[in-house]
PDB file of C-alpha atoms in Angstrom:
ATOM      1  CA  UNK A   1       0.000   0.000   0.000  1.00 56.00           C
ATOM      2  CA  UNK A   2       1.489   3.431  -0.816  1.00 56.00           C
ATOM      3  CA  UNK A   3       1.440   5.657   2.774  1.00 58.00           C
ATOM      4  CA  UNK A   4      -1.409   6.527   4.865  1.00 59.00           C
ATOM      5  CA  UNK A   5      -2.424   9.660   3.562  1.00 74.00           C
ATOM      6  CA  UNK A   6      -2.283   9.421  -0.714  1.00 87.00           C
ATOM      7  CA  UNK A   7      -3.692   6.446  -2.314  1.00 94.00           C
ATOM      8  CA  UNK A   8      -2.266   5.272  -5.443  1.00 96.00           C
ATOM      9  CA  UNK A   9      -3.198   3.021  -8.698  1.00 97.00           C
ATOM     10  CA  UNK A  10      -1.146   1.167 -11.502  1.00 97.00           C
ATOM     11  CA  UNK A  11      -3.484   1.152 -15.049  1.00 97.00           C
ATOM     12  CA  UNK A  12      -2.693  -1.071 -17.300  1.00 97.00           C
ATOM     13  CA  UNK A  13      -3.259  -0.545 -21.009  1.00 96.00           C
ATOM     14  CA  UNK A  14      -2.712  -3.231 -23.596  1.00 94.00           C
ATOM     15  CA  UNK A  15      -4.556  -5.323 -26.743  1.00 89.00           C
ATOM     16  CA  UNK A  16      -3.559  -8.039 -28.643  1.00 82.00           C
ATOM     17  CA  UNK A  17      -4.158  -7.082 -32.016  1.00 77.00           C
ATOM     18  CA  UNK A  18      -5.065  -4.586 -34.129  1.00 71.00           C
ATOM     19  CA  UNK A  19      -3.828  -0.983 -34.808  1.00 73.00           C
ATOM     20  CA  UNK A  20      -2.139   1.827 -32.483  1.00 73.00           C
ATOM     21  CA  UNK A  21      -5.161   4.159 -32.836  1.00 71.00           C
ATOM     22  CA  UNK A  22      -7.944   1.647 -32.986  1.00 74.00           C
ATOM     23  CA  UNK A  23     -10.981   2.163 -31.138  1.00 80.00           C
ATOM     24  CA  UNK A  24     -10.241  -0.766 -28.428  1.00 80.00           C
ATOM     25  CA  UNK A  25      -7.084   1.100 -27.328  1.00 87.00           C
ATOM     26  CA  UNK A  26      -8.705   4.542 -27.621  1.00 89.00           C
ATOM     27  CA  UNK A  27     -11.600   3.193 -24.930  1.00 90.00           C
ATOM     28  CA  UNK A  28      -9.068   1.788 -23.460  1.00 93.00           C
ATOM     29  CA  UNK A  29      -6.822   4.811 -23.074  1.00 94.00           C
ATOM     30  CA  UNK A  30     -10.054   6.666 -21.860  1.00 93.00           C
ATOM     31  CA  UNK A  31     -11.763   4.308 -19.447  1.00 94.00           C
ATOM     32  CA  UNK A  32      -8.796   2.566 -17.779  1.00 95.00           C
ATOM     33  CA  UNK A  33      -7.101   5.887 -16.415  1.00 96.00           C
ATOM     34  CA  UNK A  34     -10.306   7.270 -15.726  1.00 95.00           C
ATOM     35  CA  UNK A  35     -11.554   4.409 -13.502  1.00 95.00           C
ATOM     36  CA  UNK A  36      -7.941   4.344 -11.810  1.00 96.00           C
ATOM     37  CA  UNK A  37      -8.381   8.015 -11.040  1.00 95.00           C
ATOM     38  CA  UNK A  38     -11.632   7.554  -9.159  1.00 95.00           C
ATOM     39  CA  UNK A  39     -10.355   4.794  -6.759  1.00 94.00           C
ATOM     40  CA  UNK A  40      -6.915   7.004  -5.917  1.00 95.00           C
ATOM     41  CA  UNK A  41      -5.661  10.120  -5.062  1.00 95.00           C
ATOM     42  CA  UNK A  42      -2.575   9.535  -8.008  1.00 95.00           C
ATOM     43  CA  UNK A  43      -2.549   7.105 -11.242  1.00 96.00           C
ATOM     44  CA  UNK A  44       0.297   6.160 -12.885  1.00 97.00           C
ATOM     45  CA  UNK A  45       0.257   4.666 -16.613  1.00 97.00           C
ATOM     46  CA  UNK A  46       1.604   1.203 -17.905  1.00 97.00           C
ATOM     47  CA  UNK A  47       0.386   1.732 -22.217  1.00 96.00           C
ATOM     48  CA  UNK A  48       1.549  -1.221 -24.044  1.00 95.00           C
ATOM     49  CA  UNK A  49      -0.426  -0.699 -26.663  1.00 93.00           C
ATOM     50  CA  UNK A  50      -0.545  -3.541 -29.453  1.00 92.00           C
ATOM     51  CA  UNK A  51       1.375  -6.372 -27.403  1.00 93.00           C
ATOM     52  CA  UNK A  52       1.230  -9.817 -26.860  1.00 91.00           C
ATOM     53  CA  UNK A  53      -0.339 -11.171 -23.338  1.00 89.00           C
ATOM     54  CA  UNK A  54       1.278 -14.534 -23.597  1.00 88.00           C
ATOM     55  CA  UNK A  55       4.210 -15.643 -21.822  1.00 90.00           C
ATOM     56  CA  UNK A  56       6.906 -18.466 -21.744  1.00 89.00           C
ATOM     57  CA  UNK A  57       3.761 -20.399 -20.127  1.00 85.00           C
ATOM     58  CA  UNK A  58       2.658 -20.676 -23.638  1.00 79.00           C
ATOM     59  CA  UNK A  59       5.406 -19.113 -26.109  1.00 81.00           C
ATOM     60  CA  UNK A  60       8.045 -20.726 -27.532  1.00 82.00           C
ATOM     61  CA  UNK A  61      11.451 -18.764 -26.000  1.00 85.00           C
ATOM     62  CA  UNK A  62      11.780 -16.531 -28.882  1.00 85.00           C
ATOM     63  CA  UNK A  63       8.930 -15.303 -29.678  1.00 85.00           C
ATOM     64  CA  UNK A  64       7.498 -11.554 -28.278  1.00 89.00           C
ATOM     65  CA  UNK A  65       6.455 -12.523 -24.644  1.00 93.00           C
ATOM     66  CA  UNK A  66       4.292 -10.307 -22.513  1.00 93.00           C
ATOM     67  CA  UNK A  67       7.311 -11.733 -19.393  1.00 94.00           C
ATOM     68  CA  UNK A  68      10.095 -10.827 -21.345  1.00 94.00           C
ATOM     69  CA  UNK A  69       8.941  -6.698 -21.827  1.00 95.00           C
ATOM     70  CA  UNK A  70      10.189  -4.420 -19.024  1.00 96.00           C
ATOM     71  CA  UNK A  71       7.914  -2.199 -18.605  1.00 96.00           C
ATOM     72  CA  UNK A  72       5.123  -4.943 -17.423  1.00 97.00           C
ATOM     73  CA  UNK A  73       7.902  -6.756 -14.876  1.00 97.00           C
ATOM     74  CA  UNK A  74       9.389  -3.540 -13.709  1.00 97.00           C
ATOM     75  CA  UNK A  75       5.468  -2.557 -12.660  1.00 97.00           C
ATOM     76  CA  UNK A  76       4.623  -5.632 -11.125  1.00 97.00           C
ATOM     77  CA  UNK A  77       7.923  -5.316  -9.205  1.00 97.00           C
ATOM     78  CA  UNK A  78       6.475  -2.228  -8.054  1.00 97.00           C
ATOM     79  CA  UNK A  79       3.160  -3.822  -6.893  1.00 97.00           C
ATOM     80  CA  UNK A  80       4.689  -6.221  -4.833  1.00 96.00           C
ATOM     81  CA  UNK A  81       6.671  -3.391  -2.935  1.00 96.00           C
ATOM     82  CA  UNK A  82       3.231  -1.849  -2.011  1.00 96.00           C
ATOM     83  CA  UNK A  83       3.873   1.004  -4.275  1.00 96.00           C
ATOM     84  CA  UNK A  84       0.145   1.122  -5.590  1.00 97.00           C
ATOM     85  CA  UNK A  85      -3.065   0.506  -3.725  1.00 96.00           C
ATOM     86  CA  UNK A  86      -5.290  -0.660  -7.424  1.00 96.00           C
ATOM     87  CA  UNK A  87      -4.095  -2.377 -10.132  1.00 96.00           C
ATOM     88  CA  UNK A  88      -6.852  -1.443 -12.926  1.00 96.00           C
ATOM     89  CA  UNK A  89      -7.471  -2.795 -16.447  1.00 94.00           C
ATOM     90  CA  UNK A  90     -10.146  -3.451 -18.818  1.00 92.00           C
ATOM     91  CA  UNK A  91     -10.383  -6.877 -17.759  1.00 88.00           C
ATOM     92  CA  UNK A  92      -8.213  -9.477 -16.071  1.00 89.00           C
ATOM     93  CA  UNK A  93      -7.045 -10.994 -19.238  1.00 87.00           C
ATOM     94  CA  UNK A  94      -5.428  -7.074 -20.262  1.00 90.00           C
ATOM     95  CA  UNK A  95      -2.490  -8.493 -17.594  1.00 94.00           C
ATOM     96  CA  UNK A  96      -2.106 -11.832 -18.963  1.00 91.00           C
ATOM     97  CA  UNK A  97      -3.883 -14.137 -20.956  1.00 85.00           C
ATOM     98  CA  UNK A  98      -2.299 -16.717 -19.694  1.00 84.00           C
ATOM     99  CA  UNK A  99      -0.853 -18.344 -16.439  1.00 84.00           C
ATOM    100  CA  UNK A 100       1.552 -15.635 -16.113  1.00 90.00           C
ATOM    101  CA  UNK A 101      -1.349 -13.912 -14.817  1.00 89.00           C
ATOM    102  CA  UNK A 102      -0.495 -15.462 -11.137  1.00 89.00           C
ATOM    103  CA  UNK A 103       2.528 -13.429 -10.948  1.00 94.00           C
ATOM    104  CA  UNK A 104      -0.042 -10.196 -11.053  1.00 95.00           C
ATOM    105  CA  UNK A 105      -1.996 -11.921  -8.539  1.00 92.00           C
ATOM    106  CA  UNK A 106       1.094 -13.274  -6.150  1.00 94.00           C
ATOM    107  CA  UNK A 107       2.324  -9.086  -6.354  1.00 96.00           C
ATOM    108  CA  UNK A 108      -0.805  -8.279  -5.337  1.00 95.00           C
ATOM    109  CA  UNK A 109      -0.507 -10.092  -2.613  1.00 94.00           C
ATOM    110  CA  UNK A 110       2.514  -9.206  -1.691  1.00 96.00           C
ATOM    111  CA  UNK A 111       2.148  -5.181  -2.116  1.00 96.00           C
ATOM    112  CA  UNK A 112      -1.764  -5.473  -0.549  1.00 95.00           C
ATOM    113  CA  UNK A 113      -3.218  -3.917  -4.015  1.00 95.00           C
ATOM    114  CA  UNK A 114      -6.666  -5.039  -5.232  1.00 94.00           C
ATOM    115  CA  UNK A 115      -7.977  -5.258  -8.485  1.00 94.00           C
ATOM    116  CA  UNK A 116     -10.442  -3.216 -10.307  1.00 92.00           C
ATOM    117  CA  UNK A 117     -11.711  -3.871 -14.219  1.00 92.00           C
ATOM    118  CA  UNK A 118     -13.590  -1.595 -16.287  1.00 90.00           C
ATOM    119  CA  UNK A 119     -15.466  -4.551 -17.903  1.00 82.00           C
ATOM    120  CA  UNK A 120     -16.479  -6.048 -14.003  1.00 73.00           C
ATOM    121  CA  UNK A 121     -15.819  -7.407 -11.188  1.00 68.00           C
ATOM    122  CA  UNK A 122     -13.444 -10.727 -11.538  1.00 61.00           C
ATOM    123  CA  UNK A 123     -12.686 -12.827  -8.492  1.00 57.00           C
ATOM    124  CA  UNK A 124      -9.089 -13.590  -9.197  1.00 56.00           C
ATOM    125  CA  UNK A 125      -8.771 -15.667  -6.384  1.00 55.00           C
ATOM    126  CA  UNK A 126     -11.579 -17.982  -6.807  1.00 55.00           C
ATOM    127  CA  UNK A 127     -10.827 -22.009  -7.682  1.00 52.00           C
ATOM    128  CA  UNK A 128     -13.224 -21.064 -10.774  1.00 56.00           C
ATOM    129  CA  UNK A 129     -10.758 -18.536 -12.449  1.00 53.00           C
ATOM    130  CA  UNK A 130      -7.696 -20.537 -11.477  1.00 55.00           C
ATOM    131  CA  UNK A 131      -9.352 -23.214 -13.410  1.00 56.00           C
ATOM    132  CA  UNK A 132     -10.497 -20.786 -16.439  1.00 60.00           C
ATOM    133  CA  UNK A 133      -6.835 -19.399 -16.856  1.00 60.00           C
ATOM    134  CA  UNK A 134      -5.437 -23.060 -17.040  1.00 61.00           C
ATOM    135  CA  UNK A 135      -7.682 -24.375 -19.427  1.00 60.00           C
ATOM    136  CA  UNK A 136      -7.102 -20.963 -21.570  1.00 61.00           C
ATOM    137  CA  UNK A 137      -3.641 -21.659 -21.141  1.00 60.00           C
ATOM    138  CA  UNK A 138      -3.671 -25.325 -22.898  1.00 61.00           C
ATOM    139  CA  UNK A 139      -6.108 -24.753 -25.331  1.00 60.00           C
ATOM    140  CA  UNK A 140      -3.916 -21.692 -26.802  1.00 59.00           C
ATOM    141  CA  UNK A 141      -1.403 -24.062 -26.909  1.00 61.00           C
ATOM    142  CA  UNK A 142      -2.812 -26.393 -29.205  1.00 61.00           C
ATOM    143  CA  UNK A 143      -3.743 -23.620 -31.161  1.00 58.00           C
ATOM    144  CA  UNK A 144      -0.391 -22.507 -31.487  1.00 57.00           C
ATOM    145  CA  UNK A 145       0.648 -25.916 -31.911  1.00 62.00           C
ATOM    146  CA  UNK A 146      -1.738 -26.497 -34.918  1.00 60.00           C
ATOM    147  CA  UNK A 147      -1.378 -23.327 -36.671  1.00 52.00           C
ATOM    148  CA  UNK A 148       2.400 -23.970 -36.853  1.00 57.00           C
ATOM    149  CA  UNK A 149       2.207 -26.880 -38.256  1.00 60.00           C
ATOM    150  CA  UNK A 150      -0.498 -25.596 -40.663  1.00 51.00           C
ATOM    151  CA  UNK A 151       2.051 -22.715 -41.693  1.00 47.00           C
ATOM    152  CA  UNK A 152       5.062 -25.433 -42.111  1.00 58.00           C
ATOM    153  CA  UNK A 153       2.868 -27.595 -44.288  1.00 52.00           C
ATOM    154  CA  UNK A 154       1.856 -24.166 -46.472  1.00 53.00           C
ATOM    155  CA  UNK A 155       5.468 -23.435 -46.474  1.00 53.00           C
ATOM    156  CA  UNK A 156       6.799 -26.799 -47.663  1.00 59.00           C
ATOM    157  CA  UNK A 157       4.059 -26.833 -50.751  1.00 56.00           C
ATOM    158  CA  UNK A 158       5.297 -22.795 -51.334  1.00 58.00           C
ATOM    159  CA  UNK A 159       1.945 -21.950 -50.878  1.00 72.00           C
ATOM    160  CA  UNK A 160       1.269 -18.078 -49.814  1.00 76.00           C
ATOM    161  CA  UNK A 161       0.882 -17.480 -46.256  1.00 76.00           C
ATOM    162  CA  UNK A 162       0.747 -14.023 -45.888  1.00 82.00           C
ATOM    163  CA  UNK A 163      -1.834 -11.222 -47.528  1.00 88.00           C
ATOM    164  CA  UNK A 164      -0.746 -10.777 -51.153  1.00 92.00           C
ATOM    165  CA  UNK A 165       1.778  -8.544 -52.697  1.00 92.00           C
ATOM    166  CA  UNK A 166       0.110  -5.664 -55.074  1.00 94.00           C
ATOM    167  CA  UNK A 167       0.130  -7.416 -58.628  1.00 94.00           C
ATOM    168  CA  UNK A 168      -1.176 -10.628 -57.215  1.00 94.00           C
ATOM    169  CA  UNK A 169      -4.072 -12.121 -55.338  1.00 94.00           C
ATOM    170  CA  UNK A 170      -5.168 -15.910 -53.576  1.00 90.00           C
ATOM    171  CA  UNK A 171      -6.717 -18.097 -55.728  1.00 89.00           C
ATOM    172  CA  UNK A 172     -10.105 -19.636 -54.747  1.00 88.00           C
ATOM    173  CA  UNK A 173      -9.300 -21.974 -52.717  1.00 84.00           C
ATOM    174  CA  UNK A 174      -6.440 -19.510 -50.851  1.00 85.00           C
ATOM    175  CA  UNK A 175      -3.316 -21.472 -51.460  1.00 84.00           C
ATOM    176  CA  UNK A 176      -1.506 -20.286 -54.397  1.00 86.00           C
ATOM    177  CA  UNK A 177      -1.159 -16.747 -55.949  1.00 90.00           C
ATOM    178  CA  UNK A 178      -2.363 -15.645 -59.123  1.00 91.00           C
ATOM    179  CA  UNK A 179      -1.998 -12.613 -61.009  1.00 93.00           C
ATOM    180  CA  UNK A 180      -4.462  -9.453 -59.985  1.00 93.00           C
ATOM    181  CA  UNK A 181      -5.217  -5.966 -61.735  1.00 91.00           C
ATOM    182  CA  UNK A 182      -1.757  -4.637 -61.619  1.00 93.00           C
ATOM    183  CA  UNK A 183       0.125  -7.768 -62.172  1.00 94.00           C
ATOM    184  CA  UNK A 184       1.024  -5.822 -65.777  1.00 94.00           C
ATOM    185  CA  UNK A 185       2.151  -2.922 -64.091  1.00 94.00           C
ATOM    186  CA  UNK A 186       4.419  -4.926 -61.428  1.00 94.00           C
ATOM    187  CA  UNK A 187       6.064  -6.714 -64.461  1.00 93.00           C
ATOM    188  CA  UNK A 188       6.693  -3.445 -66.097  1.00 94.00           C
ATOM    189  CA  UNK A 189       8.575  -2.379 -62.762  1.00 93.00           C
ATOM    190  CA  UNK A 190      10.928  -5.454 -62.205  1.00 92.00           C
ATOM    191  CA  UNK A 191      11.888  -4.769 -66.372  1.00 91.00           C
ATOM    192  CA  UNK A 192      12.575  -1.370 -65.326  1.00 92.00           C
ATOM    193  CA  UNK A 193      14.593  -1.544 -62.268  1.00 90.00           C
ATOM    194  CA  UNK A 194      16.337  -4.992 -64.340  1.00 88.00           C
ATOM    195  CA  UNK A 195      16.824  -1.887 -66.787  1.00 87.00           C
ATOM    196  CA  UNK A 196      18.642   0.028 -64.596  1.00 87.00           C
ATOM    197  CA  UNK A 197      16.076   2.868 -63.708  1.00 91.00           C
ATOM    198  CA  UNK A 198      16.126   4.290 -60.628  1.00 92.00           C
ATOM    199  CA  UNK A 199      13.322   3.489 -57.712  1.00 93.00           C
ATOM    200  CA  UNK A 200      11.782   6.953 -57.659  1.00 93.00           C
ATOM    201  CA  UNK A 201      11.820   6.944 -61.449  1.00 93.00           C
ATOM    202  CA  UNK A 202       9.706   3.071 -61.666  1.00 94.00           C
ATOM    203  CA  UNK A 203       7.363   4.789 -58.710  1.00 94.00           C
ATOM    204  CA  UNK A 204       6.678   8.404 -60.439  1.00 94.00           C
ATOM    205  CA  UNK A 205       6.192   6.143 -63.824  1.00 93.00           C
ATOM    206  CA  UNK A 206       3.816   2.939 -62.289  1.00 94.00           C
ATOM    207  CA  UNK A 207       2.275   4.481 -59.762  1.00 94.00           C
ATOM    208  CA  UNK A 208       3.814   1.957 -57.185  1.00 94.00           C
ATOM    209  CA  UNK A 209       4.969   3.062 -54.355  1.00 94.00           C
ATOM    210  CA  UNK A 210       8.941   2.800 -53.703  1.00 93.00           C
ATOM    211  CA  UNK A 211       8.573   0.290 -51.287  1.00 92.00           C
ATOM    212  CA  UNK A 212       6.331  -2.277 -52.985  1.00 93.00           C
ATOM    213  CA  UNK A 213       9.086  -2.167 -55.170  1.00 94.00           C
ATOM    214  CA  UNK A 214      11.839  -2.679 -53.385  1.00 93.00           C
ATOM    215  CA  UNK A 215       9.799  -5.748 -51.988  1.00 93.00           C
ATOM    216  CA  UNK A 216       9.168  -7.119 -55.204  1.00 93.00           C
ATOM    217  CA  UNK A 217      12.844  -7.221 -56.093  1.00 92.00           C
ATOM    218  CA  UNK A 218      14.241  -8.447 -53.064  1.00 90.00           C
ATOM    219  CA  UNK A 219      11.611 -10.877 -52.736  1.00 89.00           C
ATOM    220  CA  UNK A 220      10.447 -11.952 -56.879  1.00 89.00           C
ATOM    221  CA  UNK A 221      11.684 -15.804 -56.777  1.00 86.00           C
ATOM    222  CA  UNK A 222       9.401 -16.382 -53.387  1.00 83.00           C
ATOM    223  CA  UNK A 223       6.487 -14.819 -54.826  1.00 88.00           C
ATOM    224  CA  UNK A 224       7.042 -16.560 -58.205  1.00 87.00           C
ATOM    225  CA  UNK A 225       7.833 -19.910 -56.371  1.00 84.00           C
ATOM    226  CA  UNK A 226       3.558 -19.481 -54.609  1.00 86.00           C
ATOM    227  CA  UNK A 227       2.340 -18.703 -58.159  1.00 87.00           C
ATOM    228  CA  UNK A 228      -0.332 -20.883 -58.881  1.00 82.00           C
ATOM    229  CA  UNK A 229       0.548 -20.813 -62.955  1.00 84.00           C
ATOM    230  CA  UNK A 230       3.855 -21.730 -64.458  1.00 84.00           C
ATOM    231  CA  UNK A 231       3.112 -18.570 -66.634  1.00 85.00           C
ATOM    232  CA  UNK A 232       2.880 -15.939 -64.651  1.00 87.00           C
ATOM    233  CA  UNK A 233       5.697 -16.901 -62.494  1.00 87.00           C
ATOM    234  CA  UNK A 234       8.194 -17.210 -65.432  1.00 85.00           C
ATOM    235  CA  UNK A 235       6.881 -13.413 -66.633  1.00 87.00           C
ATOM    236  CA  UNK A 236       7.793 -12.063 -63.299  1.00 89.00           C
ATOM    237  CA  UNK A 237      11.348 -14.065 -63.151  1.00 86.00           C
ATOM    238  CA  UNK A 238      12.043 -13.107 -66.549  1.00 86.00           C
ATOM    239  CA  UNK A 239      11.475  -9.201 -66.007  1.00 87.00           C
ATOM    240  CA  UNK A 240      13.285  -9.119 -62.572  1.00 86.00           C
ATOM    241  CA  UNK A 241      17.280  -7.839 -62.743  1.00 84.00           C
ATOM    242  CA  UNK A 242      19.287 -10.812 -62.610  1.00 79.00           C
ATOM    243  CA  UNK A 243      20.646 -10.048 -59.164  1.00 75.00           C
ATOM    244  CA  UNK A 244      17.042 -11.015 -57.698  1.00 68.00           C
ATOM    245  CA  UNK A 245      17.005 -14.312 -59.154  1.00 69.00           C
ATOM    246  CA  UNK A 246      18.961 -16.983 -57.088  1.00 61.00           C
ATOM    247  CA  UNK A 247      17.966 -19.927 -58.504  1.00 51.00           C
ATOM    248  CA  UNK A 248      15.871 -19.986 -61.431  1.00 46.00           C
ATOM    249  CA  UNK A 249      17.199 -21.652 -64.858  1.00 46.00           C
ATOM    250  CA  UNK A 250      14.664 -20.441 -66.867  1.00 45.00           C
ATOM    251  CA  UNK A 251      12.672 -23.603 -67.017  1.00 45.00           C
ATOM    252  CA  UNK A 252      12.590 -24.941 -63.205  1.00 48.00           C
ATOM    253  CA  UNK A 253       9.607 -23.798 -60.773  1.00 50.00           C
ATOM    254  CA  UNK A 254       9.586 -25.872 -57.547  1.00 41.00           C
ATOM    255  CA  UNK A 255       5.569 -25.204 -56.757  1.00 49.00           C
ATOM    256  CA  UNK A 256       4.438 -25.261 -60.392  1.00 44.00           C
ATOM    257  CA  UNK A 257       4.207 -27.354 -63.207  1.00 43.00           C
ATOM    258  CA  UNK A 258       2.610 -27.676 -66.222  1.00 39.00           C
ATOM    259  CA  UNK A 259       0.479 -24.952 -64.542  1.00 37.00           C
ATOM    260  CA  UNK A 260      -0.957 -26.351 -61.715  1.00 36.00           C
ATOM    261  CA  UNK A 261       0.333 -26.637 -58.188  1.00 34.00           C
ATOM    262  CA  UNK A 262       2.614 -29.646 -57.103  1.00 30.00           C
TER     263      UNK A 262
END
């Protein structure tokens, strides 16, 4: 608890997707602080914005971990010290979606802070939530687990896994790529810059902006290896400068042949 005469609360701000200025985070950014303000004499701010909630608990070491970002163990140092009489969020699952969430709870503890959610009251230390966050916890990771190995399979087949570059577009059943209203225009680009002519000269002249560009020319034989047709791969290996193209002969496309997807 902070000292006998000024109260004090920690609100936390964070989503898991989505953009910096979306609306979640702007009611967020207005609700959180506000409620935190109303329960103590002085508020201070954790604002993660777009972050992960997940931990080691349910991330692989090297991925973005809501344990391994400062600012979130640095505060819950400072709850366990009894620096802060609230801890306030949206909701319970702002702090941690997963199991990490006890370490909230055990600082808590510690410091002699409560919690307090814009969304309602959650009884963190009830058998029932214990229970929910577990559960939570293991399903995500079988999620996780699947959608890996859904991604590795795309992968080894070349198929796309990732929205489209300008100049193409999924196929109908969303595997391969095939060529989209300004697949002409992207061509035209690669046989520029394989030309010689300068980035800001292809953009003023396409349209394109300078850094779909530079993507498609660092990146052509990837995008030409997810094509669904052995056509419009070759046209887009064929225009790129030479120094794009790693390992295409001319006549060799490991995802396509004779047109259709192997």
């Amino acid at each position: 608890m902070s000292d006998a005469t000024t109260s004090k609360a920690l609100a936390v701000i964070r989503r898991s997707q989505g953009d910096e200025d979306g609306a979640s985070l702007r009611l967020q950014r207005e609700q959180v602080p506000r409620l935190a303000s109303d329960l103590a004499d002085e508020c201070d701010v954790v604002d993660l914005g777009v972050h992960t909630g997940f931990s080691i608990l349910s991330r692989d070491k090297d991925d973005p971990r809501i344990d391994d970002n400062d600012e979130i163990l640095n505060a819950i140092d400072r709850v366990r010290t009894g620096e802060y009489d609230h801890v306030v969020a949206w909701d319970d699952s702002r702090l941690a979606r997963d199991d990490f969430f006890a370490e909230w709870r055990r600082a808590a503890a510690s410091g002699s802070a409560e919690f307090a959610f814009v969304a309602g009251d959650v009884d963190v230390d009830s058998m029932e939530h214990g229970v929910r966050r577990t559960v939570e916890t293991a399903i995500k990771r079988e999620e996780i687990r699947k959608a890996r190995e859904a991604v590795n399979d795309r992968e080894q087949r070349s198929m796309w896994n990732s929205r489209p570059p300008v100049g193409l577009e999924f196929d109908d059943a969303r595997e391969y790529l095939v060529a989209s209203e300004r697949f002409d225009t992207v061509v035209d680009a690669l046989a520029m810059r394989a030309d010689g002519v300068s980035y800001r000269s292809i953009a003023d002249e396409t349209g394109l902006s300078r850094g779909a560009i530079e993507r498609w020319v660092n990146h052509v034989e990837d995008r030409a290896r997810s094509c669904r047709d052995d056509g419009i791969a070759r046209k887009l290996l064929n225009a790129a400068p030479d120094d794009a193209i790693d390992g295409y002969e001319g006549d060799d496309l490991s995802a396509t042949s004779g047109g259709e997807a192997v």
